[in-house]
Coordinates of C-alpha atoms and ligand atoms in Angstrom, one line a residue:
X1 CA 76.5 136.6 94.1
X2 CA 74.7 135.0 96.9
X3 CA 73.7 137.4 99.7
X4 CA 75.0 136.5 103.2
X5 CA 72.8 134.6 105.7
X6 CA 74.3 132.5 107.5
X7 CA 77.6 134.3 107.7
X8 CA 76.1 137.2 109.7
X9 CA 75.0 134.9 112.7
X10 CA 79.2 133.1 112.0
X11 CA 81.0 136.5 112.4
X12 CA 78.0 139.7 113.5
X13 CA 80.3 142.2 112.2
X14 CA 82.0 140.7 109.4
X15 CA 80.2 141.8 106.5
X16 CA 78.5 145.1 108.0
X17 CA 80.8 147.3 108.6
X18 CA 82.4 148.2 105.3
X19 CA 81.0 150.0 102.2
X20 CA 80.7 147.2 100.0
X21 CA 81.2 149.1 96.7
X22 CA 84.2 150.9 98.6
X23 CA 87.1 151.1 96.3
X24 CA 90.4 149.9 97.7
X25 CA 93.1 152.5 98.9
X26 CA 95.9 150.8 96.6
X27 CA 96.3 149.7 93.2
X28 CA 97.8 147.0 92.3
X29 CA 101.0 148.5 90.6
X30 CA 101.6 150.1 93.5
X31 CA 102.2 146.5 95.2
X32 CA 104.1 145.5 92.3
X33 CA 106.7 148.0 92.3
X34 CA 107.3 148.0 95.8
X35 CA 107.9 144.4 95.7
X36 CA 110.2 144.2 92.9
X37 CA 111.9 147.5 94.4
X38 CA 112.5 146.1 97.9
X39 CA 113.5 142.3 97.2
X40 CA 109.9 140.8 98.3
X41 CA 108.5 139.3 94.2
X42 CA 110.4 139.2 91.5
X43 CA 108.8 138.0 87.5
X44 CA 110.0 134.7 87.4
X45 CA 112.9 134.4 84.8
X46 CA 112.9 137.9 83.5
X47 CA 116.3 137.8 82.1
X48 CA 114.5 136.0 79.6
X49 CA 111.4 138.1 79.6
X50 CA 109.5 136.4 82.4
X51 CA 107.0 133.6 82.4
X52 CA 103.0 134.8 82.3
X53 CA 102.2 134.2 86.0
X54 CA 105.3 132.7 87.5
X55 CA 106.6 134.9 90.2
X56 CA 109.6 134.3 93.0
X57 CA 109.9 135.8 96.2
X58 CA 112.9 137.6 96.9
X59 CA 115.1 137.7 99.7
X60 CA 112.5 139.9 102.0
X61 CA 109.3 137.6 100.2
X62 CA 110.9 134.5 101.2
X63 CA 110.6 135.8 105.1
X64 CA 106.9 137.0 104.4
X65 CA 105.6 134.1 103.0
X66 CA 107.7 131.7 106.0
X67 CA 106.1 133.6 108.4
X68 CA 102.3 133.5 106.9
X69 CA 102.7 129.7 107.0
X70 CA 104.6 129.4 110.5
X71 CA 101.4 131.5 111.3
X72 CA 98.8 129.0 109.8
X73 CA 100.5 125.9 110.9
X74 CA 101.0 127.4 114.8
X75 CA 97.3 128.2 114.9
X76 CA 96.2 125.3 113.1
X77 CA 98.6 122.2 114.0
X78 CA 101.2 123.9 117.3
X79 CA 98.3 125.2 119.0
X80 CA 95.9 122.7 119.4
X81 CA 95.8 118.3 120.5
X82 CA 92.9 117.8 117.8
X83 CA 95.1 118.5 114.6
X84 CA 98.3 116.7 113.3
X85 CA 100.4 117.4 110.2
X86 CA 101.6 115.7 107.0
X87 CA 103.4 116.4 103.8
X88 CA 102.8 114.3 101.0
X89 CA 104.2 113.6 97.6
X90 CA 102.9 116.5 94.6
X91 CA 102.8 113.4 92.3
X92 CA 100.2 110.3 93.1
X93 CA 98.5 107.7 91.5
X94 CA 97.0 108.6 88.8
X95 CA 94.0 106.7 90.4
X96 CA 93.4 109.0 92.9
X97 CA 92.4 111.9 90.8
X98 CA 90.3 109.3 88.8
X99 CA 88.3 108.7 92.5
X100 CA 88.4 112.5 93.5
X101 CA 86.6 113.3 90.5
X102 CA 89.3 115.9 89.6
X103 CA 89.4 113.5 85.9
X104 CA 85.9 114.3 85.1
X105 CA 85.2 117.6 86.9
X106 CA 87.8 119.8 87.6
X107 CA 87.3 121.9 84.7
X108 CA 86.6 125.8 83.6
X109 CA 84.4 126.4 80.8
X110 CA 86.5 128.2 78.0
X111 CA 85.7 130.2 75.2
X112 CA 88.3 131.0 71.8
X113 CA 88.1 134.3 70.4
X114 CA 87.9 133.2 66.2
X115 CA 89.9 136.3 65.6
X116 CA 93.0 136.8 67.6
X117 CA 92.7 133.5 69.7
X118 CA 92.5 134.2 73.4
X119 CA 91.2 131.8 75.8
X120 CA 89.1 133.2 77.8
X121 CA 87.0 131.7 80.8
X122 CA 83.4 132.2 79.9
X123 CA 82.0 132.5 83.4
X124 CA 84.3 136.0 83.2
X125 CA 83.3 137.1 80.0
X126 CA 80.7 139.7 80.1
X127 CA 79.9 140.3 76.5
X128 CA 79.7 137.8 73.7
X129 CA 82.5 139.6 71.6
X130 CA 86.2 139.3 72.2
X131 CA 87.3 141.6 75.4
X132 CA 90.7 141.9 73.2
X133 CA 89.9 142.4 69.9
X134 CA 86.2 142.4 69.9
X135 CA 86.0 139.4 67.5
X136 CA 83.5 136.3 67.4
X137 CA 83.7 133.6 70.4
X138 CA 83.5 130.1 70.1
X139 CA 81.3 128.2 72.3
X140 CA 82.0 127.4 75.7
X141 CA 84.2 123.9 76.0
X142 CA 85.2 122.1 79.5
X143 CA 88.8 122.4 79.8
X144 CA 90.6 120.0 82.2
X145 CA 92.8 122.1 84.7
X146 CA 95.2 119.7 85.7
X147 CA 98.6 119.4 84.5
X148 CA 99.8 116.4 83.2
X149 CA 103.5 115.0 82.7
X150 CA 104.8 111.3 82.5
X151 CA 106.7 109.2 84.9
X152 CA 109.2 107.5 83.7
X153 CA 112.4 107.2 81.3
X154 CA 111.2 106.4 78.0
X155 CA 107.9 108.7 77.2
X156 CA 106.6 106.4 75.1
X157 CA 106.0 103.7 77.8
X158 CA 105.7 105.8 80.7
X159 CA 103.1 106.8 82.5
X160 CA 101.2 109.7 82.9
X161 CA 100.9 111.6 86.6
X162 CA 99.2 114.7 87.1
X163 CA 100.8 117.5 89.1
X164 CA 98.4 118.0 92.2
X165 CA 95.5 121.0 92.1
X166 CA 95.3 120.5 95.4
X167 CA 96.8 118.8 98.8
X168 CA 94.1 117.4 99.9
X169 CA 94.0 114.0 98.4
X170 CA 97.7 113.4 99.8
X171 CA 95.5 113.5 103.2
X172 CA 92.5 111.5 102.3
X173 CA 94.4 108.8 101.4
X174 CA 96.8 109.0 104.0
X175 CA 93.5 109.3 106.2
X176 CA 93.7 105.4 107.7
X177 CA 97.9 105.9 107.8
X178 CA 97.3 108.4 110.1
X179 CA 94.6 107.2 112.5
X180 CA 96.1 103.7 112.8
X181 CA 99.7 105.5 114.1
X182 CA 98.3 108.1 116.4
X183 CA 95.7 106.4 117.8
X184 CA 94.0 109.9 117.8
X185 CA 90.0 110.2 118.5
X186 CA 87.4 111.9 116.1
X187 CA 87.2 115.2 115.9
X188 CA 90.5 114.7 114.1
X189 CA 92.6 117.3 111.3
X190 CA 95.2 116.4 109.4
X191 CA 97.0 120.0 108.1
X192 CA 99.5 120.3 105.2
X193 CA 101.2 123.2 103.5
X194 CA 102.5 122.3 99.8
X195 CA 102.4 123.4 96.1
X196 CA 99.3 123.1 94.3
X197 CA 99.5 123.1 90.1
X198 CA 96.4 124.3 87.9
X199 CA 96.5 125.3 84.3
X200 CA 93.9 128.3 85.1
X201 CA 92.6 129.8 81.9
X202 CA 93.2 133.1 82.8
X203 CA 95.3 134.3 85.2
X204 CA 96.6 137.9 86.6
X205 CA 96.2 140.3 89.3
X206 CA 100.0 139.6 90.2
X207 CA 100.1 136.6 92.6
X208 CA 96.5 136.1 92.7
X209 CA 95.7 133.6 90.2
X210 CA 98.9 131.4 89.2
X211 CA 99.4 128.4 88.1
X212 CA 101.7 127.7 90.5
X213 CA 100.4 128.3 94.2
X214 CA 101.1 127.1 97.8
X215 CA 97.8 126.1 99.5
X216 CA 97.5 125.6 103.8
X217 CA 94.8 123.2 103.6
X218 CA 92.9 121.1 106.5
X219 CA 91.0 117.7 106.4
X220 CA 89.2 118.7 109.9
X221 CA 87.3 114.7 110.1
X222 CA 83.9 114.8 112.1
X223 CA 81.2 112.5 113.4
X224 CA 78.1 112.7 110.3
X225 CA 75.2 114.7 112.2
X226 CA 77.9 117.0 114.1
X227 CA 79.6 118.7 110.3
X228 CA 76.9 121.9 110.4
X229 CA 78.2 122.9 113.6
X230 CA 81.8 122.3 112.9
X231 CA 81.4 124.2 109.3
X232 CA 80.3 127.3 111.9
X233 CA 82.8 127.1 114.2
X234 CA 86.0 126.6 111.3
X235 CA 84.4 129.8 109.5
X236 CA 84.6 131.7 112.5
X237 CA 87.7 130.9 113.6
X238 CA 89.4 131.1 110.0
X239 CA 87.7 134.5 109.6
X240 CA 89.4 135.5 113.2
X241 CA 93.1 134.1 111.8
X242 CA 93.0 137.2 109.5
X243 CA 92.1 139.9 111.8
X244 CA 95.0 138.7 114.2
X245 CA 97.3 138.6 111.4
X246 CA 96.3 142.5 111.4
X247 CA 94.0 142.7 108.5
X248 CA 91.4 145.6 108.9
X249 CA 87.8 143.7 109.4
X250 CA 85.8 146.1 107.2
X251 CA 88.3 144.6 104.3
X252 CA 86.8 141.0 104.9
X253 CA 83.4 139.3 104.3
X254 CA 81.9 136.0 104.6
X255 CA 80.0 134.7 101.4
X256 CA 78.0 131.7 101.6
X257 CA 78.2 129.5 98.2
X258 CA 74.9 129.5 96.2
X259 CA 73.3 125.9 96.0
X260 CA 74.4 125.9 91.9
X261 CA 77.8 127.1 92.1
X262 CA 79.2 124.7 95.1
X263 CA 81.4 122.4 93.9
X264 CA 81.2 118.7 92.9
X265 CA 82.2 117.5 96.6
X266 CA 80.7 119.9 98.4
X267 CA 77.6 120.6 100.6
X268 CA 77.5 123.5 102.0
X269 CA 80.8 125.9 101.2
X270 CA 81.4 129.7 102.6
X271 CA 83.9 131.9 101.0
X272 CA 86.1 134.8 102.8
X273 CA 86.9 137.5 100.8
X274 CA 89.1 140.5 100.7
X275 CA 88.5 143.6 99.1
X276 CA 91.3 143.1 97.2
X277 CA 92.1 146.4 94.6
X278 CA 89.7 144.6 91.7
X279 CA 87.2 144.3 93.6
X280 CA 85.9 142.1 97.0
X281 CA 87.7 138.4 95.8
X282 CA 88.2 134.8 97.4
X283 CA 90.6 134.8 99.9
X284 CA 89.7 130.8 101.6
X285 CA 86.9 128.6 101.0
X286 CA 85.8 126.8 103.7
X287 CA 83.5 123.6 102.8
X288 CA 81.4 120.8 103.9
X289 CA 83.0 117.7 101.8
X290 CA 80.7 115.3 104.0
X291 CA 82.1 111.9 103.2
X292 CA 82.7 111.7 99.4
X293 CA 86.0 111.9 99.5
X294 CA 86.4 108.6 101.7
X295 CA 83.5 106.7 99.8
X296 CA 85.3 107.5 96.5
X297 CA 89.3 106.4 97.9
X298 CA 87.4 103.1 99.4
X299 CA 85.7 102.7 96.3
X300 CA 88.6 102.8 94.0
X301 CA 91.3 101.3 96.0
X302 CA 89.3 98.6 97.3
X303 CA 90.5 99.7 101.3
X304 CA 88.1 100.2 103.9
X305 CA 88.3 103.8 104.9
X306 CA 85.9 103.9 108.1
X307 CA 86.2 104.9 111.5
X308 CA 85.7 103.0 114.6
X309 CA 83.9 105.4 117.4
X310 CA 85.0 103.2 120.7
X311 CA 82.8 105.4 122.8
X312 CA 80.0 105.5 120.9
X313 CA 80.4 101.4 119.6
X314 CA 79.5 102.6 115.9
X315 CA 81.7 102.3 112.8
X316 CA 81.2 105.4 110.7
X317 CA 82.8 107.3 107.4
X318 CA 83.5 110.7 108.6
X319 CA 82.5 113.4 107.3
X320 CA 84.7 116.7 106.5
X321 CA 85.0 119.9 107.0
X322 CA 87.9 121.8 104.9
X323 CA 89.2 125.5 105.3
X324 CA 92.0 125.6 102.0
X325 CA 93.7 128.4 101.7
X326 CA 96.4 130.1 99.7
X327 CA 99.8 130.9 101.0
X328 CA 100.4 133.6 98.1
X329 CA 96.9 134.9 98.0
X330 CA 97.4 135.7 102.1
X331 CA 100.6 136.9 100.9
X332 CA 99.1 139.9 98.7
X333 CA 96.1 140.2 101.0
X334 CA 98.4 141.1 104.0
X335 CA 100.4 143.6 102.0
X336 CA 97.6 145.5 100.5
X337 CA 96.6 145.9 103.7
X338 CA 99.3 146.8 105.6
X339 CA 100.5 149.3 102.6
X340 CA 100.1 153.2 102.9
X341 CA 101.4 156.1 101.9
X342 CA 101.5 159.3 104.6
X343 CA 102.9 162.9 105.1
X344 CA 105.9 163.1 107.7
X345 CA 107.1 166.5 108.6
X346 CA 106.8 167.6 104.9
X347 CA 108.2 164.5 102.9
X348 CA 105.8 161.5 101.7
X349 CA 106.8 158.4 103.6
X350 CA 105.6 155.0 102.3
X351 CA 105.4 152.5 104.9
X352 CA 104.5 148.7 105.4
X353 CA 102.3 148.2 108.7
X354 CA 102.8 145.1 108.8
X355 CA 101.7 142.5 111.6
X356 CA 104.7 142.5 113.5
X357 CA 105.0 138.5 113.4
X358 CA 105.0 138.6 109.9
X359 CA 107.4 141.7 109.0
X360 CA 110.3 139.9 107.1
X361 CA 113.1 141.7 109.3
X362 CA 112.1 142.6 113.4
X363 CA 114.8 144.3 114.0
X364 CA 117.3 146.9 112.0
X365 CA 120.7 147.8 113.3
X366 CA 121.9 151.3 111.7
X367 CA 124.5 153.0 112.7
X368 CA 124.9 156.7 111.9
X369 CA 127.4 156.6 110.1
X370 CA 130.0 154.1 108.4
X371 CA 132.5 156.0 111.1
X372 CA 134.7 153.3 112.5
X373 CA 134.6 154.2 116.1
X374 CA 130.5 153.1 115.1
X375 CA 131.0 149.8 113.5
X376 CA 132.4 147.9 117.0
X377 CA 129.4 148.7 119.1
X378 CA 127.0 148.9 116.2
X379 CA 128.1 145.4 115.2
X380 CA 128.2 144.4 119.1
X381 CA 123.8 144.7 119.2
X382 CA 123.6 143.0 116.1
X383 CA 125.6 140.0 117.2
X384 CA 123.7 140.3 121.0
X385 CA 120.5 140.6 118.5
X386 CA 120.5 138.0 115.8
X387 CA 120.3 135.2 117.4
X388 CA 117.0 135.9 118.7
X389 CA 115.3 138.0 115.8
X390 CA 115.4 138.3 112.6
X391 CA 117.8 141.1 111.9
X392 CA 119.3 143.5 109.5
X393 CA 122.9 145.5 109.2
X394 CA 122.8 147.9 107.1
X395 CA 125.5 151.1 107.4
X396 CA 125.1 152.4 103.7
X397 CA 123.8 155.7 102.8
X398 CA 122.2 158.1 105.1
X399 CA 120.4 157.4 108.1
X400 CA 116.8 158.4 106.8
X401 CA 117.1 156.6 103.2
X402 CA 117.9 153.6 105.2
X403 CA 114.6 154.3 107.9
X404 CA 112.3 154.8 104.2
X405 CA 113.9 151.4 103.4
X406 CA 113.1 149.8 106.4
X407 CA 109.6 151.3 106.6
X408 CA 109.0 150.1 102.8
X409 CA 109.4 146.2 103.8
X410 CA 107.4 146.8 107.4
X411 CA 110.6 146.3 109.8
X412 CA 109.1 146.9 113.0
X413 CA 111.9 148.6 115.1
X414 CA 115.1 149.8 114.1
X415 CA 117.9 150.8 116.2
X416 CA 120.8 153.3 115.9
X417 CA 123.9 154.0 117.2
X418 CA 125.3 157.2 117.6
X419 CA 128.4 158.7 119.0
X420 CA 126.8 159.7 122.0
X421 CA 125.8 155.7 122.5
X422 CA 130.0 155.2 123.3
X423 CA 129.8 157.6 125.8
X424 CA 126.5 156.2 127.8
X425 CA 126.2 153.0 126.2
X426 CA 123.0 153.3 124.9
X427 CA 120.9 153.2 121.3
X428 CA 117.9 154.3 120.2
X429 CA 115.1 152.7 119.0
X430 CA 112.9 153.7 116.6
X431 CA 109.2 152.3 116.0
X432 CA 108.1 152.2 112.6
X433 CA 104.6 153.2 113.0
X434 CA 104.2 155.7 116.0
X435 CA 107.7 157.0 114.8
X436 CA 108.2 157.1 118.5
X437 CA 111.8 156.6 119.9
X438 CA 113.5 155.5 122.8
X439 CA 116.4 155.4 124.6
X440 CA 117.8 152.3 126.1
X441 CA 120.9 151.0 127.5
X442 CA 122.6 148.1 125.1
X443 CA 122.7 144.9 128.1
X444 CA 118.8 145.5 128.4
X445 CA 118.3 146.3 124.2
X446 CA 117.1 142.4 123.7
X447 CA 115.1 142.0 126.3
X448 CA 112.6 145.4 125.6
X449 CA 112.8 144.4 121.9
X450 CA 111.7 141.1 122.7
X451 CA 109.0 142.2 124.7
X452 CA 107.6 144.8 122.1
X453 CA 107.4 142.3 119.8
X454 CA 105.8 140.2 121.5
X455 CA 103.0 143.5 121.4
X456 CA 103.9 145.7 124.6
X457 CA 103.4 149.0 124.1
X458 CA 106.0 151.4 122.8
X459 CA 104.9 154.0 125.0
X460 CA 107.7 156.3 124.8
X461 CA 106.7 158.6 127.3
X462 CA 106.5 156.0 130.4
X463 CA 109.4 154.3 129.9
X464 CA 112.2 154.3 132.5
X465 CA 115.0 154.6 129.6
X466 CA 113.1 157.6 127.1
X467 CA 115.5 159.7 126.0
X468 CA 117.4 161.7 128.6
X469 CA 117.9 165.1 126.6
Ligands
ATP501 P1 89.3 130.7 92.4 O1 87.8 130.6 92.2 O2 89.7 132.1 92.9 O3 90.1 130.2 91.3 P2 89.0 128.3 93.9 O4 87.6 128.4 94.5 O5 89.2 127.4 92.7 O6 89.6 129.8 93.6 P3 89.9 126.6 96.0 O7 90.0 125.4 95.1 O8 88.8 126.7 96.9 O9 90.0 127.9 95.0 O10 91.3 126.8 96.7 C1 91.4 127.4 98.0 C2 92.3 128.6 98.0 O11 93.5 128.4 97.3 C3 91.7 129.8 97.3 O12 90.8 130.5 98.2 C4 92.9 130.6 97.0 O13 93.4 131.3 98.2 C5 93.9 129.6 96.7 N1 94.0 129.4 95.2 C6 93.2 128.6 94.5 N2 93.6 128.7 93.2 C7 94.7 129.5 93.1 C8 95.5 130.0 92.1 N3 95.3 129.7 90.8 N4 96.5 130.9 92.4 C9 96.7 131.3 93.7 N5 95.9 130.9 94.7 C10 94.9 130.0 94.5

């Protein structure tokens, strides 16, 4: 591994703080079993026994995963005049990935074990035997990554197209499409979210090396001369992305690529990892394409892709900066993160703390019973509720299994209704991680939720409404 340099002048306290050989407080089945037992990943087809590294998101995944990229895309595309967004086809010409290089070079060396015959990728393997069976390897061969099908309706005469490892070519080519319509000035992104395909070698670690993935990619397109300075700011600022999404900074570190490992493309490339339960792992790569992208789609199509800089009277290729990152990878990085395991008053409590804007439900509506003198107010806040916040019903089983259930998929707040709530008209609400409650009347129930989640304090203690026992 290379040592960090430059990453310590990007991001001071990045890489310090943390004991690098600092085991992780979660393994991995632990993640796995809570998702499957509270609707966030499922194996993909397991009434049929599954599918090696397919997964779907359940019900409470689904909301997860939206919210990582409605995160990424606010910060990236909403929140700023320099970036625009675009969502192109999985399936292109077959030309482009001829141009990109992705053809000739997008592949892992693989070795064969002679004995049981695993594939194994040989930059993993750490022996020369077999880590299965211990039997003889063959040598290393290139193996092309890409998946390939055919377009078309008879197979014999159709032709073939290659599921996409990556979005960014949709953008490259789009590049001209997209400065012609907006009439937008360098320093220019173009942003896109979308499935990716590779036929890894190996795989595992849950949703952490599929072949299936969702990257959040941008094309960020700069003058030549001013890429250095734009590679340091994107690091930095895709470094700070995770720590707002509320993952602890000792469990993230920068790691500049080493001049023999960076890719085909690439001249200069910085990695952020997370000290994920196997160990400190890529999280994003951020890299310095420079203008090989452009050359190569101007090359092989035979269109000019340049840029005109009005102010500066020059016609130029851009060069590129590109932070690419993984939807599910963020996915698993979050929830490792936000997982733990503590002592309340006796019983063992396992709880999601979980960046509120990312929590799959805000808000949970229990009342304390499924008494029907409950269900008309207790279905009168959801109603006054929903509309603004994600929210849950739920009047089955007792009051604390349904709090463990909430605090097992990271619902910020939940709020009861008891029978003293239809004689004062007001409900409780419960904080998942202080464990704090408070109690508030049900016209203003809305409005305080809405402002704790948009990060007020739930400061029990100085609130007008705290309980009035
Ligand atoms: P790795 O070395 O871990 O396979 P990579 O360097 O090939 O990753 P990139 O091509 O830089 O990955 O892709 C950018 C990001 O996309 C990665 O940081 C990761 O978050 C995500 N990603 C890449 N490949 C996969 C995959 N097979 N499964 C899930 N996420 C992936």
């Amino acid at each position: 591994m290379t040592p960090v340099n430059k990453a310590d002048k990007l991001s001071p306290d990045a890489s310090e703080k943390g004991d690098l050989s600092m085991p992780a407080k979660v393994d991995m089945d632990k993640i796995v079993s809570l998702c499957k037992r509270r609707g966030l990943i499922f194996p993909s087809s397991e009434i049929y026994g599954g599918l090696a590294s397919c997964w779907d998101y359940g019900p409470m995944g689904v909301e997860l995963k939206r919210n990582v990229r409605d995160a990424w895309w606010k910060t990236i595309v909403h929140e700023r005049a320099d970036v625009v967004g675009l969502d192109t086809s999985i399936m292109m010409h077959p030309g482009v990935w001829a141009a990109s290089g992705h053809i000739d070079s997008f592949t892992d060396p693989l070795v064969e074990c002679k004995s049981c015959h695993l594939r194994w990728r040989a930059t993993e393997m750490k022996g020369e035997r077999c880590p299965k069976c211990g039997g003889e390897l063959t040598e290393p061969r290139m193996f092309n990554l890409m998946f390939k099908t055919s377009m078309g309706p008879v197979e014999e005469e159709a032709s073939t197209v290659y599921l996409r490892p990556e979005t960014a070519q949709g953008i490259f080519v789009n590049f001209d499409n997209v400065i012609t319509t907006t009439r937008k000035k360098l320093p220019l992104g173009i942003a896109q979210i979308g499935k990716s395909f590779r036929n890894e070698i190996t795989t595992g670690n849950f949703i952490f090396r599929t072949r299936e993935f969702e990257h959040m990619e941008l094309e960020y397109f700069v003058k030549p001369g001013t890429d250095e300075e734009w590679l340091d700011y994107w690091v930095r600022e895709r470094f700070d992305w995770y720590v707002k999404l509320g993952i602890r900074k000792e469990n993230l570190r920068l790691r500049q690529h080493g001049k023999d490992e960076l890719a085909h493309y690439a001249r200069d490339c910085y990695d952020i990892e997370y000290l994920f339960p196997m160990g400190w792992s890529e999280l994003e790569g951020i890299a310095n394409r420079g203008d090989f992208d452009l050359i190569q789609h101007a090359k092989h199509s035979g269109r000019e892709l340049g840029y005109y800089d009005a102010e500066a009277g020059e016609k130029y290729v851009p060069y590129v900066i590109e932070p690419s990152a993984g939807v599910d990878r963020s996915v698993l990085a979050c929830l490792i993160d936000a997982y733990d395991e503590e002592e309340v008053e006796g019983e063992k409590r396992t709880v999601l703390h979980l960046h509120r804007s990312l929590a799959p439900i805000k808000v949970a509506v229990l009342p304390l019973s499924r008494n029907e003198k409950l269900t008309p107010l207790a279905k009168e806040v959801f109603n006054r509720l929903c509309p603004n916040f994600v929210t849950d019903y739920d009047d089955s089983q007792s009051i604390g299994r349904r709090y463990r259930r909430q605090d097992e998929i990271g619902t910020p707040f939940c709020v009861t209704i008891d029978f003293e709530s239809l004689e004062d008209k007001q409900v409780t609400i419960r904080e998942r991680d202080s464990l704090a409650q408070i109690r508030v009347p049900v016209e203003g129930v809305g409005k305080i939720l809405e402002a704790k989640l948009k990060g007020e304090a739930f400061d029990a203690s100085a609130l007008w409404a705290t309980r009035q026992k």
